Coordinates of C-alpha atoms in Angstrom, one line a residue:
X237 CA -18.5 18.0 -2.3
X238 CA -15.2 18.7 -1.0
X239 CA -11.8 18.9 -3.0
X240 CA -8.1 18.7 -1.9
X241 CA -5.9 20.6 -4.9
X242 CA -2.5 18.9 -4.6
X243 CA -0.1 20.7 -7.0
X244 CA 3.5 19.4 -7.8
X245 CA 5.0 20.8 -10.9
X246 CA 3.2 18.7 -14.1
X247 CA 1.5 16.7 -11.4
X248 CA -1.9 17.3 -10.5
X249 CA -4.0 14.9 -8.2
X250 CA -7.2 15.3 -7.5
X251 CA -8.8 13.5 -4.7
X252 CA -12.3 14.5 -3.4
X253 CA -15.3 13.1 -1.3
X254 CA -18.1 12.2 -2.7
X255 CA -21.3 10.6 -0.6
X256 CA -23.2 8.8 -3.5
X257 CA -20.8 5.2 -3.0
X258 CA -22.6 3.8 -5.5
X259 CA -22.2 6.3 -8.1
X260 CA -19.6 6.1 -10.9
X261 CA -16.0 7.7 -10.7
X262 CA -14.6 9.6 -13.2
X263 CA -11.2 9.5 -13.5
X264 CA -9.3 11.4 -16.1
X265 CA -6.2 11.6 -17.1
X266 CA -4.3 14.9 -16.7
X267 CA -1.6 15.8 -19.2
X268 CA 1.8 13.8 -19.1
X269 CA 3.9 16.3 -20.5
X270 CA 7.7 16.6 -17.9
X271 CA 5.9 13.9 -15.5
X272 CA 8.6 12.1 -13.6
X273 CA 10.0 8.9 -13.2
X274 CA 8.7 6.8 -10.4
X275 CA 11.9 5.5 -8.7
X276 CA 12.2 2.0 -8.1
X277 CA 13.7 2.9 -5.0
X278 CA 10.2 3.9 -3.4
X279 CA 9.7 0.2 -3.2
X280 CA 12.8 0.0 -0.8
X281 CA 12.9 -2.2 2.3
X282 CA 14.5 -1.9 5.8
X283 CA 16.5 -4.3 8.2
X284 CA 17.3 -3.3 11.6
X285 CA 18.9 -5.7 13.8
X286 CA 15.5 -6.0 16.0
X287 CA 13.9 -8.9 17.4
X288 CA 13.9 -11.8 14.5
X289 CA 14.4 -9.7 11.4
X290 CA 18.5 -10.7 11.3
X291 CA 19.1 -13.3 13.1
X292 CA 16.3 -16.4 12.8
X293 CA 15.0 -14.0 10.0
X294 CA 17.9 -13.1 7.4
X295 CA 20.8 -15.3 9.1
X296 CA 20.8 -18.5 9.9
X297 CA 23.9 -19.3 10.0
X298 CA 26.1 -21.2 7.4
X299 CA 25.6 -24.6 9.6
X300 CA 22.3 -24.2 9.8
X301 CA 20.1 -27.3 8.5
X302 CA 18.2 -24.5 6.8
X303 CA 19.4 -23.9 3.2
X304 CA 21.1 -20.7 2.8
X305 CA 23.8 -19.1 1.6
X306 CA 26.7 -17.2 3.7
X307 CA 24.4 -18.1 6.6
X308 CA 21.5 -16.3 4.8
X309 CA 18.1 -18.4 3.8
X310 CA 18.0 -19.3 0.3
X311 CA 14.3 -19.3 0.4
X312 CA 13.9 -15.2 1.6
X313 CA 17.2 -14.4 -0.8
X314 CA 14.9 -15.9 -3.7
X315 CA 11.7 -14.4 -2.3
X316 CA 13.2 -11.0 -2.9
X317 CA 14.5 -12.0 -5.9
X318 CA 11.2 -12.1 -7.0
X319 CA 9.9 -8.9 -5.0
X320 CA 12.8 -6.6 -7.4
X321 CA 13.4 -5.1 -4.6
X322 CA 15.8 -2.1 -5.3
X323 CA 17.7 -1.4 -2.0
X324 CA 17.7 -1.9 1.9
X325 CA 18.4 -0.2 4.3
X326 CA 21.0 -1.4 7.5
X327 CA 21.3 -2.0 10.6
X328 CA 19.1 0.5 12.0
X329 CA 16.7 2.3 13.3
X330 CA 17.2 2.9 16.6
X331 CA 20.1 0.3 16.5
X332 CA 22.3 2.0 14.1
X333 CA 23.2 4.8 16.8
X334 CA 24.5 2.1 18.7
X335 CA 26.4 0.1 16.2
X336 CA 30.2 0.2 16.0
X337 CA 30.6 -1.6 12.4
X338 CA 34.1 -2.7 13.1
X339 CA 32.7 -5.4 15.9
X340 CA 31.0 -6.7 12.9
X341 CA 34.0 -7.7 10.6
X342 CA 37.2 -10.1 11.0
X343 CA 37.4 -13.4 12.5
X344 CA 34.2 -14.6 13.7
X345 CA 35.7 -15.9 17.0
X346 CA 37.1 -12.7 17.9
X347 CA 34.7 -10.7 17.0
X348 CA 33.0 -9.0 20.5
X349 CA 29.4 -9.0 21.5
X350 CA 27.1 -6.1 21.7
X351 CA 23.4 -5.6 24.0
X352 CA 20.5 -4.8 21.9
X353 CA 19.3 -2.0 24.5
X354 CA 16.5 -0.7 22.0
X355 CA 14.8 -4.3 21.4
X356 CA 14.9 -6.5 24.2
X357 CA 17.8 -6.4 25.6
X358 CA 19.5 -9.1 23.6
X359 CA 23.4 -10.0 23.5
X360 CA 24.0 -10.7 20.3
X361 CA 27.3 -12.1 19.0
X362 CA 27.9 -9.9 15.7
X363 CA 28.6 -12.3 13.7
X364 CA 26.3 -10.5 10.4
X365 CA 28.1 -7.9 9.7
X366 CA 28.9 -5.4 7.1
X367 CA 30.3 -8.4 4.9
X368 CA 27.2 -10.3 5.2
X369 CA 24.8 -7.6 4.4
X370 CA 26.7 -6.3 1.1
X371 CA 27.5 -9.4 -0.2
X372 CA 23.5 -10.3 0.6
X373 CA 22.9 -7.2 -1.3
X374 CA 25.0 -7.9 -4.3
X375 CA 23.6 -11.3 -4.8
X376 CA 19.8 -9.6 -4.7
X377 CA 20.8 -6.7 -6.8
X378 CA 19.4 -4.6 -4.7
X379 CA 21.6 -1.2 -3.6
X380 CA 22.6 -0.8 -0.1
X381 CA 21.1 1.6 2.0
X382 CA 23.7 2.1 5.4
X383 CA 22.7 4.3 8.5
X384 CA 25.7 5.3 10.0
X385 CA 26.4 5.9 14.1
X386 CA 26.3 9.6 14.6
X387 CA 24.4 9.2 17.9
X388 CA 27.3 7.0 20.1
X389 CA 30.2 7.5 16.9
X390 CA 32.8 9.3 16.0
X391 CA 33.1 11.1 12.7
X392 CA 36.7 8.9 12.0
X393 CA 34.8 5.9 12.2
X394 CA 31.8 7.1 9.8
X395 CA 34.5 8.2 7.2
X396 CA 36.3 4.7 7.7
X397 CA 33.4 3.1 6.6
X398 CA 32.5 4.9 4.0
X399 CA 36.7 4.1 3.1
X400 CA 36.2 0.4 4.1
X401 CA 33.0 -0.1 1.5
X402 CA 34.3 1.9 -0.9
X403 CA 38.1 2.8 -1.8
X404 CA 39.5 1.0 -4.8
X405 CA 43.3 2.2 -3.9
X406 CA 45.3 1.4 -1.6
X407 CA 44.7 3.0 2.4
X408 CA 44.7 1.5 5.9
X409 CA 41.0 1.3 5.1
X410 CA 40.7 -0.7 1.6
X411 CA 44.2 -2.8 2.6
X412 CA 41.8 -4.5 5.9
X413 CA 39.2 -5.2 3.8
X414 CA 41.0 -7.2 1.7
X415 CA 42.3 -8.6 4.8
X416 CA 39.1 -9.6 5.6
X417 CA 38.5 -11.4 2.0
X418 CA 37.1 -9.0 0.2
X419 CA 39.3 -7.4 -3.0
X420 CA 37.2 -5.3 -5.0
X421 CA 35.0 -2.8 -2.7
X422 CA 31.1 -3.0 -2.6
X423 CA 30.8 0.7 -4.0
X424 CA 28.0 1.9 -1.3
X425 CA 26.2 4.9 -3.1
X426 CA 23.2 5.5 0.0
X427 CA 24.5 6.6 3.5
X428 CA 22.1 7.8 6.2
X429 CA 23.8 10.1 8.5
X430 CA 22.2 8.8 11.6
X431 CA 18.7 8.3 12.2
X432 CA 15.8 9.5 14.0
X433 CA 18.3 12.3 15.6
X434 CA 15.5 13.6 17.3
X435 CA 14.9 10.9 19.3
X436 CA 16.8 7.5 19.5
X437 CA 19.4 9.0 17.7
X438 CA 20.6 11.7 20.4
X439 CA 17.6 13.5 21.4
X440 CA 19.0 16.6 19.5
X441 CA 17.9 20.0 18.3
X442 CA 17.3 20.7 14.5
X443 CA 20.1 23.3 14.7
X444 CA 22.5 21.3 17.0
X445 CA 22.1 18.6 14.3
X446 CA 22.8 20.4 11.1
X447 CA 25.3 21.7 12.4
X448 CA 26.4 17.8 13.4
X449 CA 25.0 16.4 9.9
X450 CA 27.6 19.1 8.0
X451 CA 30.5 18.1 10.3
X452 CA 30.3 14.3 9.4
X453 CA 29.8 14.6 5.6
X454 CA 32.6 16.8 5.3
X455 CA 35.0 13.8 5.6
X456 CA 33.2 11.2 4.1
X457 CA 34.7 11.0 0.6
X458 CA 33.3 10.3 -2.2
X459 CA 35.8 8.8 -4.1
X460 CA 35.7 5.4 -6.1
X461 CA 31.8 6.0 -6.2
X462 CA 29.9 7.4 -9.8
X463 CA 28.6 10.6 -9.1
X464 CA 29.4 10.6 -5.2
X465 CA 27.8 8.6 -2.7
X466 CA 24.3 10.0 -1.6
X467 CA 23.8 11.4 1.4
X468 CA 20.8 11.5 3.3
X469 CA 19.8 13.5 6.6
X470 CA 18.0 12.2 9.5
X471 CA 14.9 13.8 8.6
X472 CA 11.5 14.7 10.8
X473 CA 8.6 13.0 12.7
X474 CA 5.3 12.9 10.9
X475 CA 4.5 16.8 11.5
X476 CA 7.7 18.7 12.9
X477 CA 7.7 20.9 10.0
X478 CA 10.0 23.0 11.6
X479 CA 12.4 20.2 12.0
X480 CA 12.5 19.9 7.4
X481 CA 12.7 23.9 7.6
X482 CA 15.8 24.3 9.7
X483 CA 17.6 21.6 7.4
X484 CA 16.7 23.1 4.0
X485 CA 17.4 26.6 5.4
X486 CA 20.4 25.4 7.2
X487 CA 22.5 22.8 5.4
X488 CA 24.0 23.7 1.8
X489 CA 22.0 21.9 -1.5
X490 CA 25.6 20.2 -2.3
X491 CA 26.1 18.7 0.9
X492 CA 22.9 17.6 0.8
X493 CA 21.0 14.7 -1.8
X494 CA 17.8 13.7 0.6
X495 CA 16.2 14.4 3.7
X496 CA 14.3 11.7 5.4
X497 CA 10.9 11.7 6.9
X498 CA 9.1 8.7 9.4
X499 CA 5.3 8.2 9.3
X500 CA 3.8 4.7 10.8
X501 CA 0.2 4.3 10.9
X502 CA -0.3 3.8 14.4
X503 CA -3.4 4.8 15.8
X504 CA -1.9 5.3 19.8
X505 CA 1.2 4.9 20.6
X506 CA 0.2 4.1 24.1
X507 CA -2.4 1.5 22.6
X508 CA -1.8 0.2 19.0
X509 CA -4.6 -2.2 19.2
X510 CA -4.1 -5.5 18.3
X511 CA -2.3 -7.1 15.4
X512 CA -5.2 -9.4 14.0
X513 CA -8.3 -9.0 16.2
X514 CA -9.6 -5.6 15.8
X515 CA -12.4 -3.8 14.8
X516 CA -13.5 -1.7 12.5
X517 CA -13.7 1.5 14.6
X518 CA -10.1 0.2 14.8
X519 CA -9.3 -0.3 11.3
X520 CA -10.8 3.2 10.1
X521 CA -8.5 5.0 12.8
X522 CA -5.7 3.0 11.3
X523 CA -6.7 4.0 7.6
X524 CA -7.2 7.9 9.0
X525 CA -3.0 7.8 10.0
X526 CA -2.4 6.2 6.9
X527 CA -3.9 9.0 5.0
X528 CA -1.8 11.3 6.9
X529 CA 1.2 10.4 4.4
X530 CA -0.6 12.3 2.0
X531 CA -0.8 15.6 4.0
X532 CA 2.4 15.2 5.1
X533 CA 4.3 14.7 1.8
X534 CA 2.8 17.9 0.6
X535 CA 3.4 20.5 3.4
X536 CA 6.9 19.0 3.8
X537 CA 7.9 19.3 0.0
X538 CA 6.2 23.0 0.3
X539 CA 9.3 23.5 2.7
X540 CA 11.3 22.4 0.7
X541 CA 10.4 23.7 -2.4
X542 CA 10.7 27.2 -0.5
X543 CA 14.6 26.5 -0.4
X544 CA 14.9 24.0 -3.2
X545 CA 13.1 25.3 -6.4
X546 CA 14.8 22.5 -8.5
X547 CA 13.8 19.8 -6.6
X548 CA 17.8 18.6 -6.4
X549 CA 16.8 17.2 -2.8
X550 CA 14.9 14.3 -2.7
X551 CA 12.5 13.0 0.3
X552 CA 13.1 10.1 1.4
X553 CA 10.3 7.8 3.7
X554 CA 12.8 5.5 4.9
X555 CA 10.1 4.5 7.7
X556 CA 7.0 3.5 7.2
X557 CA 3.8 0.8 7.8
X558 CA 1.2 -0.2 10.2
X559 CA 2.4 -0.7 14.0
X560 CA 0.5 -2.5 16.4
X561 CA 0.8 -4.5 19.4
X562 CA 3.0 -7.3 19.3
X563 CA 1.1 -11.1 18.7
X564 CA 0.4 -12.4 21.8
X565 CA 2.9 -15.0 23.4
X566 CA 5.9 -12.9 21.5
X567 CA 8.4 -10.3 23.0
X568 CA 7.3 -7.0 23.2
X569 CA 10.8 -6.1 22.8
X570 CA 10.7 -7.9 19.2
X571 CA 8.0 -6.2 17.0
X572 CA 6.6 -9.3 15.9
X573 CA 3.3 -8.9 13.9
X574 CA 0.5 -11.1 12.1
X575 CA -0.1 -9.4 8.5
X576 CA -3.6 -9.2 7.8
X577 CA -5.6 -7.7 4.5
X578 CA -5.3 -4.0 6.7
X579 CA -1.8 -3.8 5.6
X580 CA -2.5 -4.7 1.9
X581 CA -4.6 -1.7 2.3
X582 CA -1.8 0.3 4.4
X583 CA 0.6 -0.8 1.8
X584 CA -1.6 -0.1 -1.7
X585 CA -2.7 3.3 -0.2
X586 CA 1.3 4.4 0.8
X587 CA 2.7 3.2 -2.5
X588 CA 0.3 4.9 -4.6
X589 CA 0.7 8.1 -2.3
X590 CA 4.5 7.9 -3.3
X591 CA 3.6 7.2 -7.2
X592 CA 1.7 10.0 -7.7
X593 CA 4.3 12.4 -5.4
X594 CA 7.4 10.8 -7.7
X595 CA 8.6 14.3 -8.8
X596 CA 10.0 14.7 -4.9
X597 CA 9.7 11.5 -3.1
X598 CA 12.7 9.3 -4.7
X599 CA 13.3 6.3 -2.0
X600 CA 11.0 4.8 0.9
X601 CA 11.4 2.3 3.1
X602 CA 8.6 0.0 4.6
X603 CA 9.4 -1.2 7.9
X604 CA 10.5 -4.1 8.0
X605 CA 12.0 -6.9 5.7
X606 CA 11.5 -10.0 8.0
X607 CA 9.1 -10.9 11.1
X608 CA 9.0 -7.3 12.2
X609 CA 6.4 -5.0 11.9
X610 CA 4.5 -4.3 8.5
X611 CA 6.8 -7.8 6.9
X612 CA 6.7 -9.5 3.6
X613 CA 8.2 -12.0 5.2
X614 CA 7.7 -14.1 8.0
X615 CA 9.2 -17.6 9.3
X616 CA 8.8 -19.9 11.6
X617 CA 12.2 -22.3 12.1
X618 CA 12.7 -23.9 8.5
X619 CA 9.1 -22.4 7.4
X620 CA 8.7 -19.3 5.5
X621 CA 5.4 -17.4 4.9
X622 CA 4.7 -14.7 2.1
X623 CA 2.4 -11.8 3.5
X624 CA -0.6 -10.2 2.5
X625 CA 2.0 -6.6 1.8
X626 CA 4.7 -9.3 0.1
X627 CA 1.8 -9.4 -2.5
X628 CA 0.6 -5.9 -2.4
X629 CA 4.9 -4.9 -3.1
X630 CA 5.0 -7.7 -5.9
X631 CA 1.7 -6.6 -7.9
X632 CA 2.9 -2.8 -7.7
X633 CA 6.9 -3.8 -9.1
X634 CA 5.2 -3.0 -12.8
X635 CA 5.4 1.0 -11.4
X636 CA 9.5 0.6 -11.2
X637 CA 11.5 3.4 -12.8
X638 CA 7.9 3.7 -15.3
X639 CA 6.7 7.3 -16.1
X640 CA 3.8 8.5 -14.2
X641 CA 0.7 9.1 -15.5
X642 CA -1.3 11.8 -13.7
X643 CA -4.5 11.4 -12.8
X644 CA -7.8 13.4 -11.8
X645 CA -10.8 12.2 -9.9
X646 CA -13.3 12.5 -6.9
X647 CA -12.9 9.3 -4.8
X648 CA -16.2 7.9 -3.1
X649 CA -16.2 8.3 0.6
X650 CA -15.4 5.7 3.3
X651 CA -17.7 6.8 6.0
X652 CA -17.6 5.7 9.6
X653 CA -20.1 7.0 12.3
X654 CA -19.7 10.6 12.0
X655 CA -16.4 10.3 9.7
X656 CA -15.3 10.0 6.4
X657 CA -12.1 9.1 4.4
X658 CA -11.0 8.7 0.7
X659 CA -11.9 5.5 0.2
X660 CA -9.9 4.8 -3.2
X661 CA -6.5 5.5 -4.1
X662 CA -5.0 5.3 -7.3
X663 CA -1.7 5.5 -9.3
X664 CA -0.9 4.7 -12.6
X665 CA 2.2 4.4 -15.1
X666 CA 4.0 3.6 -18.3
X667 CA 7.2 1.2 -18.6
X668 CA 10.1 1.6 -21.1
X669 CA 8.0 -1.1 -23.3
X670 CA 4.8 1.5 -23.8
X671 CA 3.0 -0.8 -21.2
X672 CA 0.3 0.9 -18.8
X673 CA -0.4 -0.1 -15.3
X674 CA -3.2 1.3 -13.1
X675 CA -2.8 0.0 -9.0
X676 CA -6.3 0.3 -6.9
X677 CA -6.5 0.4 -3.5
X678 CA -10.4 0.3 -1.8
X679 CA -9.9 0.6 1.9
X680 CA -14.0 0.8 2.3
X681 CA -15.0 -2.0 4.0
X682 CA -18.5 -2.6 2.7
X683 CA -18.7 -0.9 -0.6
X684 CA -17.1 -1.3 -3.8
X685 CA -15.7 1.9 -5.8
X686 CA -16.9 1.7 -10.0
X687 CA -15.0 3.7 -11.7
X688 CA -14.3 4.4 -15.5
X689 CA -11.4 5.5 -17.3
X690 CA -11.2 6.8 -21.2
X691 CA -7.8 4.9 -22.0
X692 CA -8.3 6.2 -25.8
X693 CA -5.8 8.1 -26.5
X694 CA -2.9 5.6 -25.1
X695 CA -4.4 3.4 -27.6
X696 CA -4.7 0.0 -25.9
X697 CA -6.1 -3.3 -27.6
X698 CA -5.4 -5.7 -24.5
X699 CA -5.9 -5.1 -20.4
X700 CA -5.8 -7.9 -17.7
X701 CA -5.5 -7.8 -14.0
X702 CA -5.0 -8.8 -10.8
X703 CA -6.7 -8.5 -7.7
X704 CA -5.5 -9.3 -3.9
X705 CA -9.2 -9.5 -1.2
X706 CA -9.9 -12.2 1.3
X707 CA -13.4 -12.9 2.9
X708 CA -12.6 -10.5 5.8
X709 CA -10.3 -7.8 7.2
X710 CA -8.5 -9.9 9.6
X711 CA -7.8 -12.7 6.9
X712 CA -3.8 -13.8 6.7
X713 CA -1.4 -16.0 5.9
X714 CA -0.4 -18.9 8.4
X715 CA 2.2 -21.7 8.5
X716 CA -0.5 -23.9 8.2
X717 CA -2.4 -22.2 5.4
X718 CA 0.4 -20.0 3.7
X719 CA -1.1 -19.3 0.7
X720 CA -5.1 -18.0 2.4
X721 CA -4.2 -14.4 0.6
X722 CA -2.5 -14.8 -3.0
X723 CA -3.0 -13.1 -6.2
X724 CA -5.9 -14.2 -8.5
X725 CA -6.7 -13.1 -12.3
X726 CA -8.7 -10.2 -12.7
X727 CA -11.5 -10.0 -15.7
X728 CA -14.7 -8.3 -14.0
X729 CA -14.0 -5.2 -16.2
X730 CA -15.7 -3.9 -19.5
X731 CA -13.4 -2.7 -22.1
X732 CA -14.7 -1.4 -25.5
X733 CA -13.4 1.6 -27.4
X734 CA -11.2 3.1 -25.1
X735 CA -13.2 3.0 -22.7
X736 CA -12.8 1.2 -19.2
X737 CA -15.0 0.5 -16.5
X738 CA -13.9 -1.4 -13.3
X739 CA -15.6 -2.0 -10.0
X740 CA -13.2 -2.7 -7.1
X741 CA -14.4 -4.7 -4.3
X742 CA -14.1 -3.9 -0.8
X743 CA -11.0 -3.6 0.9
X744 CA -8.6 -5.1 -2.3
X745 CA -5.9 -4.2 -4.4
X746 CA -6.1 -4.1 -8.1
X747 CA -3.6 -3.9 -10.9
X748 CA -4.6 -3.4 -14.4
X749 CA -1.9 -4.0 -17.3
X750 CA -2.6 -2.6 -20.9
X751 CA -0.8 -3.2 -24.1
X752 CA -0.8 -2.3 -27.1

């Protein structure tokens, strides 16, 4: 039997293979003493102006037959409402690098248009702006997340914005804003400076760009905000390690509060595979990439812990999910994807990655909000699904700003041909009201993973669950049948004298709740 030590601080995560699949699991629970909070912000969303996530997605307009308010649909405002969600990031991606934000504010009429040339090549008429999206964000409670232009702007216009969102006083900044209708500013804590600057973003060197990342912060102020806004770099691609190292080394701990890093679990970026009809040969290369995370979260926090003893820089995974081909019929330029049970697995496995990592990873991002990519939403004119990770994101809210709980154990193996993979991940908590939760993810296919837990010493009397499976992998949610993949109570557990015992099925998601 095979074990991977991941050591974090007071976290310790144990996660083995183990070839008897029907055999018990132990899992223990490792001492909680200085284990950190698990940010709400890990359960962060993303909205790029890209195919149908803004406009037809978000915005409809204020004519629109469709309900909404400020042109946005009442029914997705109230969805993630309900999701908690803590933040979200706009307008890009890719996009942000081309997006002058003063197009985007003033009189609608006047306003000039812009081509998409990432996705699709669409004119588009900029009438959501940066108006729309904070005043969307204030009424969801959520904290804006903004990527500024670094890739096609100007330095002045970066620290405008930042003026423009933020200044209480009186400037040429703050005095258009008001202008515009708005008196008091939004207060705009979370700035990406540019994004994937590696790529899309300007196709730069490590060094060029820390060099470019110091030059931009320096005149973004941080007045009017509590504690000073947060700034994040554009952070590396899955494995450039050398890309974290010459950040770390190079740019100075107080001009820096996070550095980002992008991981989709795409099995060929040349061929995705399809976005509902694949195979399992298919699936288990999807759930191989998706393991990835885990490796690398731990060899790029060993960077930075090499730089950053404290831990005062936080990783951020502002981009992640499952990518596939688009549906058929749709633009490729668009992103559109079906949801299917493979990305409740994609989504349990990530988040409880980032649980357990919570001492170093403070934000992520899934990608992306509405009909794009790994969605929790997706709509269809005035119709509006929930998906299959909607769910998965809704269950796993109980692990918002809660304490982790540290745990121990040899997971059974998911074996396919001549490979194997974890097939259980776990994460579990406790909330400001002493209540426990314990999230499950079983990507096997075919077997279920029983494992026990002695909950004795946290001295519950009362557990319940919830559980999220379908009949088959490629199950989801349609306009016709929206509600296929839901929730359902959970009660196939034994429970006496501390003592749990649990079988998960076959590719689900299960949360446990104990109280007191």
């Amino acid at each position: 039997m095979d074990k991977h030590f991941l050591k974090s601080g007071a976290i310790l995560i144990l996660v083995g293979f183990s070839q008897l699949i029907s055999a018990q699991t132990k899992i223990e629970i490792v001492s909680i003493e200085n284990a950190p909070i698990i940010s709400k912000h890990i359960y962060g969303h993303f909205a790029e102006h890209l195919g149908r996530c803004i406009y037809e997605g978000f915005y409809v307009g204020e004519n629109s037959v469709i309900p909404n308010s400020e042109g946005v649909r009442i029914d997705i405002i109230e969805a993630l409402k309900e999701l908690q969600i803590p933040n979200l990031r706009w307008p890009g991606g890719c996009f942000a690098d081309t997006y002058h934000w003063m197009d985007g504010i003033g009189d609608l009429e006047k306003r000039p248009t812009i081509v998409n040339t990432w996705w699709g090549g669409v004119t588009e008429d900029n009438s959501f702006g940066t108006h729309n999206f904070l005043n969307l964000c204030e009424e969801l409670g959520a904290e804006p997340y903004l990527s500024g232009n670094v890739g096609s702007g100007g330095v002045q216009e970066l620290a405008d914005w930042v003026q423009y969102t933020n200044f209480k006083g009186k400037s040429p900044m703050s005095d258009l804003r008001r202008e515009n209708g708005k008196e008091e500013p939004w207060g705009v804590k979370y700035w990406g400076i540019g994004n994937e600057a590696w790529g899309c973003g300007g196709n730069m060197r490590p060094e060029y760009y820390a060099d470019i990342y110091k030059k931009y912060v320096t005149f973004m102020s941080d007045a009017d905000v509590e504690g000073g806004i947060y700034k994040i770099a554009s952070g590396a691609s899955n494995d450039d390690y050398n890309w974290t190292e010459v950040l770390m080394k190079n740019i100075p701990k107080n001009m820096l509060q996070g550095v980002a890093l992008h991981h989709y679990s795409v099995i060929d970026w040349g061929a995705k595979g399809p976005d509902v009809n694949f195979d399992e040969e298919t699936y288990f290369k999807t759930m191989k990439e998706s393991w990835l995370m885990e490796e690398l979260i731990v060899k790029h926090t060993a960077i930075m812990d090499k730089y950053d003893e404290e831990k005062k820089v936080d990783l951020i995974v502002d981009e992640w999910g499952g990518w596939y081909e688009v549906s058929e019929g749709t633009n490729p330029g668009f992103l559109y994807q079906q949801n299917t049970m493979r990305d409740a697995m994609i989504a349990g496995m990530n988040l409880n990655i980032f649980n357990n990592h919570a001492d170093r990873v403070k934000m992520a991002n899934l990608a992306q909000t509405v009909n794009v990519l790994q969605a929790v939403i997706l709509t269809e004119d005035e119709k509006m699904i929930l998906t299959p990770t909607y769910h998965v994101m809704n269950m796993y809210k109980v692990h918002q700003d809660a304490t982790l709980i540290p745990l121990s154990f040899d997971s059974p193996s998911y074996n396919f041909k001549e490979e194997s993979l974890p097939a259980l991940t776990v994460s579990a908590s406790k909330d400001k009201n002493e209540e426990i939760h314990i999230s499950f993810t079983n990507i096997d296919t075919k077997n279920g993973s029983t494992v026990s837990i002695d909950l004795t010493d946290l001295k519950l009397k009362n557990i319940m669950g919830a559980i999220l499976s379908s009949e088959s992998l490629q199950d989801h949610n349609t306009f016709d049948n929206p509600n296929k993949i839901e929730p359902k109570n959970f009660k196939d557990f034994k429970f006496n004298k501390g003592m749990l015992e649990v079988t998960i099925p076959p590719f689900s998601v299960l949360v446990l709740e104990g109280k007191k």
